[in-house]
mmCIF file of C-alpha atoms in Angstrom:
data_model
loop_
_atom_site.group_PDB
_atom_site.id
_atom_site.type_symbol
_atom_site.label_atom_id
_atom_site.label_comp_id
_atom_site.label_asym_id
_atom_site.label_seq_id
_atom_site.Cartn_x
_atom_site.Cartn_y
_atom_site.Cartn_z
ATOM 1 C CA MET A 1 113.609 171.094 82.579
ATOM 2 C CA ALA A 2 112.978 167.932 84.530
ATOM 3 C CA PRO A 3 115.664 165.265 84.824
ATOM 4 C CA GLN A 4 115.502 162.176 82.659
ATOM 5 C CA PRO A 5 113.551 159.272 84.172
ATOM 6 C CA LEU A 6 114.976 155.843 84.620
ATOM 7 C CA PRO A 7 114.059 153.433 81.849
ATOM 8 C CA THR A 8 110.822 151.676 82.458
ATOM 9 C CA THR A 9 111.539 148.203 83.872
ATOM 10 C CA GLN A 10 110.156 144.868 82.774
ATOM 11 C CA ARG A 11 109.580 143.570 86.232
ATOM 12 C CA TYR A 12 110.010 139.886 87.022
ATOM 13 C CA ILE A 13 110.451 137.402 89.789
ATOM 14 C CA SER A 14 113.518 135.196 89.789
ATOM 15 C CA PRO A 15 111.911 131.707 89.491
ATOM 16 C CA GLU A 16 111.951 130.393 85.894
ATOM 17 C CA VAL A 17 114.042 133.373 84.823
ATOM 18 C CA THR A 18 117.336 133.571 86.796
ATOM 19 C CA ALA A 19 119.883 130.856 85.909
ATOM 20 C CA VAL A 20 123.005 129.818 87.953
ATOM 21 C CA TYR A 21 125.737 127.855 86.323
ATOM 22 C CA LEU A 22 128.871 126.185 87.714
ATOM 23 C CA VAL A 23 131.620 126.702 85.091
ATOM 24 C CA PRO A 24 134.963 125.099 85.937
ATOM 25 C CA ASP A 25 137.022 126.987 83.347
ATOM 26 C CA ILE A 26 136.680 130.607 82.299
ATOM 27 C CA VAL A 27 139.693 132.412 80.753
ATOM 28 C CA ASP A 28 138.338 135.957 80.974
ATOM 29 C CA LEU A 29 135.907 136.738 83.797
ATOM 30 C CA ALA A 30 134.810 139.831 81.948
ATOM 31 C CA ALA A 31 134.104 138.053 78.758
ATOM 32 C CA PRO A 32 133.203 134.382 79.145
ATOM 33 C CA GLU A 33 132.619 132.534 75.814
ATOM 34 C CA ARG A 34 129.584 130.548 75.035
ATOM 35 C CA ASP A 35 131.801 127.444 74.619
ATOM 36 C CA GLU A 36 132.849 127.872 78.239
ATOM 37 C CA LEU A 37 129.277 128.256 79.591
ATOM 38 C CA ASP A 38 128.058 125.189 77.541
ATOM 39 C CA HIS A 39 131.166 123.017 78.117
ATOM 40 C CA GLU A 40 130.463 119.462 79.143
ATOM 41 C CA THR A 41 132.021 120.100 82.501
ATOM 42 C CA SER A 42 129.713 123.004 83.269
ATOM 43 C CA VAL A 43 126.612 122.304 85.325
ATOM 44 C CA ASP A 44 123.275 124.206 85.424
ATOM 45 C CA LEU A 45 122.639 124.412 89.136
ATOM 46 C CA THR A 46 119.311 126.266 88.838
ATOM 47 C CA PRO A 47 116.738 123.446 89.362
ATOM 48 C CA GLU A 48 118.294 122.305 92.622
ATOM 49 C CA ILE A 49 118.736 125.756 94.221
ATOM 50 C CA ALA A 50 116.570 126.566 97.311
ATOM 51 C CA ALA A 51 118.252 129.930 98.063
ATOM 52 C CA LEU A 52 121.197 132.187 97.203
ATOM 53 C CA THR A 53 122.724 134.675 99.582
ATOM 54 C CA GLY A 54 125.795 136.870 99.718
ATOM 55 C CA TRP A 55 126.334 137.292 95.982
ATOM 56 C CA GLU A 56 126.526 141.046 96.297
ATOM 57 C CA VAL A 57 129.575 143.259 95.972
ATOM 58 C CA SER A 58 129.764 146.323 98.181
ATOM 59 C CA THR A 59 132.146 149.143 98.892
ATOM 60 C CA ASP A 60 133.491 150.233 102.275
ATOM 61 C CA ARG A 61 133.001 153.867 103.215
ATOM 62 C CA VAL A 62 136.141 155.529 104.658
ATOM 63 C CA ALA A 63 135.822 158.514 106.966
ATOM 64 C CA VAL A 64 137.958 161.504 105.943
ATOM 65 C CA PRO A 65 137.929 163.978 108.810
ATOM 66 C CA ASP A 66 139.951 167.131 108.660
ATOM 67 C CA LEU A 67 140.956 169.748 111.148
ATOM 68 C CA GLY A 68 139.114 172.535 109.339
ATOM 69 C CA THR A 69 135.602 171.317 110.170
ATOM 70 C CA ARG A 70 133.667 169.219 112.737
ATOM 71 C CA LYS A 71 131.909 167.399 109.723
ATOM 72 C CA THR A 72 133.405 164.166 108.683
ATOM 73 C CA GLY A 73 133.010 163.364 104.973
ATOM 74 C CA ARG A 74 133.290 159.845 103.476
ATOM 75 C CA ILE A 75 134.896 158.390 100.459
ATOM 76 C CA SER A 76 134.535 155.044 98.758
ATOM 77 C CA GLY A 77 137.099 152.500 99.959
ATOM 78 C CA ARG A 78 137.819 148.877 99.225
ATOM 79 C CA ILE A 79 135.397 146.779 97.212
ATOM 80 C CA ASN A 80 134.361 143.583 98.951
ATOM 81 C CA PRO A 81 132.261 140.564 97.976
ATOM 82 C CA GLY A 82 129.643 139.142 100.329
ATOM 83 C CA ASP A 83 129.729 135.870 102.217
ATOM 84 C CA ALA A 84 128.356 133.756 99.391
ATOM 85 C CA GLN A 85 126.294 130.687 99.934
ATOM 86 C CA ILE A 86 123.919 128.457 97.953
ATOM 87 C CA SER A 87 121.380 126.258 99.599
ATOM 88 C CA PHE A 88 120.712 123.179 97.517
ATOM 89 C CA TYR A 89 118.089 120.479 97.978
ATOM 90 C CA ALA A 90 119.541 117.235 99.321
ATOM 91 C CA SER A 91 118.744 113.775 98.008
ATOM 92 C CA GLN A 92 118.108 110.916 100.421
ATOM 93 C CA ASP A 93 120.554 108.746 98.413
ATOM 94 C CA THR A 94 123.108 111.607 98.620
ATOM 95 C CA GLU A 95 123.306 111.824 94.831
ATOM 96 C CA ASP A 96 122.975 115.621 94.843
ATOM 97 C CA VAL A 97 125.277 118.695 94.686
ATOM 98 C CA ARG A 98 127.780 116.808 96.888
ATOM 99 C CA THR A 99 128.630 114.667 93.792
ATOM 100 C CA VAL A 100 129.529 117.846 91.801
ATOM 101 C CA ILE A 101 131.102 120.251 94.404
ATOM 102 C CA GLN A 102 133.614 119.432 97.113
ATOM 103 C CA ARG A 103 135.303 121.647 99.722
ATOM 104 C CA GLY A 104 138.497 123.151 98.245
ATOM 105 C CA ASP A 105 137.281 123.214 94.630
ATOM 106 C CA ARG A 106 138.255 126.304 92.632
ATOM 107 C CA THR A 107 135.638 127.082 90.073
ATOM 108 C CA HIS A 108 133.295 129.780 88.753
ATOM 109 C CA ILE A 109 129.714 130.644 89.530
ATOM 110 C CA VAL A 110 127.759 132.484 86.842
ATOM 111 C CA ILE A 111 124.514 134.219 87.717
ATOM 112 C CA LEU A 112 122.393 135.196 84.788
ATOM 113 C CA ASP A 113 119.767 137.413 86.527
ATOM 114 C CA GLY A 114 117.581 137.919 83.439
ATOM 115 C CA GLY A 115 118.117 134.390 82.186
ATOM 116 C CA ASP A 116 120.477 132.947 79.616
ATOM 117 C CA VAL A 117 119.696 135.550 76.961
ATOM 118 C CA ALA A 118 122.399 136.808 74.630
ATOM 119 C CA GLY A 119 123.246 140.515 75.107
ATOM 120 C CA GLN A 120 121.788 140.725 78.637
ATOM 121 C CA SER A 121 123.906 141.121 81.732
ATOM 122 C CA MET A 122 125.237 138.502 84.011
ATOM 123 C CA ARG A 123 127.645 138.275 87.024
ATOM 124 C CA VAL A 124 130.738 136.048 87.078
ATOM 125 C CA PHE A 125 132.515 134.951 90.205
ATOM 126 C CA ALA A 126 135.806 133.069 90.649
ATOM 127 C CA VAL A 127 135.274 131.055 93.827
ATOM 128 C CA GLU A 128 136.734 128.515 96.160
ATOM 129 C CA VAL A 129 134.328 126.133 97.838
ATOM 130 C CA SER A 130 134.753 126.716 101.671
ATOM 131 C CA ALA A 131 132.195 124.211 102.947
ATOM 132 C CA VAL A 132 129.709 121.573 101.806
ATOM 133 C CA THR A 133 127.377 120.901 104.775
ATOM 134 C CA PRO A 134 124.152 118.898 104.834
ATOM 135 C CA SER A 135 121.621 120.672 107.212
ATOM 136 C CA VAL A 136 119.080 118.875 109.385
ATOM 137 C CA ASP A 137 115.613 120.323 109.911
ATOM 138 C CA VAL A 138 114.446 118.715 113.094
ATOM 139 C CA ALA A 139 111.017 120.317 112.747
ATOM 140 C CA GLY A 140 110.557 118.755 109.243
ATOM 141 C CA SER A 141 109.224 122.072 107.935
ATOM 142 C CA GLU A 142 111.248 122.154 104.759
ATOM 143 C CA GLY A 143 113.051 119.808 102.316
ATOM 144 C CA ALA A 144 116.404 118.618 103.344
ATOM 145 C CA ARG A 145 119.252 120.764 102.111
ATOM 146 C CA VAL A 146 122.944 121.006 101.510
ATOM 147 C CA MET A 147 124.565 124.405 102.317
ATOM 148 C CA VAL A 148 127.559 125.312 100.113
ATOM 149 C CA ASP A 149 129.706 128.248 101.203
ATOM 150 C CA PHE A 150 131.942 130.055 98.763
ATOM 151 C CA ALA A 151 134.934 132.374 99.114
ATOM 152 C CA ILE A 152 134.771 134.849 96.277
ATOM 153 C CA ASN A 153 138.280 135.520 94.910
ATOM 154 C CA ASP A 154 137.445 137.742 91.939
ATOM 155 C CA TRP A 155 134.350 138.799 90.025
ATOM 156 C CA ALA A 156 133.070 140.688 87.057
ATOM 157 C CA GLU A 157 129.794 142.618 87.013
ATOM 158 C CA ASP A 158 127.540 143.642 84.133
ATOM 159 C CA VAL A 159 129.191 141.085 81.849
ATOM 160 C CA VAL A 160 127.426 140.521 78.541
ATOM 161 C CA VAL A 161 125.833 137.069 78.070
ATOM 162 C CA PRO A 162 127.467 135.662 74.909
ATOM 163 C CA GLY A 163 125.542 134.629 71.952
ATOM 164 C CA PRO A 164 125.520 131.162 70.338
ATOM 165 C CA ALA A 165 128.930 129.529 69.786
ATOM 166 C CA SER A 166 130.334 129.916 66.292
#
C-alpha cells in the first residue's frame, strides 16, 4: 500500500493575501483574541511593506558522537528565531513607519500568511525593535525605504486566526 499523499495545496503568491499587523498588547501569544488584533492601537503594516526577512524559526542540530562508532548522529537542539527585519517604504515628509515604531519598543508582529481569515494559521512574535534606519539608494533604482530590525523574544506558530469579536 502506498503512503498517504500530502493534501493538495491551493497555491498562492503573498501580495494581496499575506497580512502583517503590529499589535501592542497580546495576553496569550498562542491564542490572540480578535479584540487585540483589531484594537485601535494595532496597525496594519501590510500596504507599506517592501520586504520581510528573518521571520523563520529553526532548530540547531547537535552532534552526538559516541565511542562505539565512527558515525556521528545528530539530535535536535535549541530552537532559535531568525534575524527579523521588515523593509518599509519611506515618505519624503518622514510621515511613515517612523511615526509608529521606534527603537526600544516592545510589541508584537502578527503574520497572517493566508490572510486574515478565521480558522486559518498565523504566526505571532513578541519583539523588541532593535533599529529603525532609513536607507539611501544612491543609484535611485528603488523607492526609498526604512529598515526596521527586530529581536524576537518569544513566538507562537500555527496559531488559529480568531473569528469575529463577540
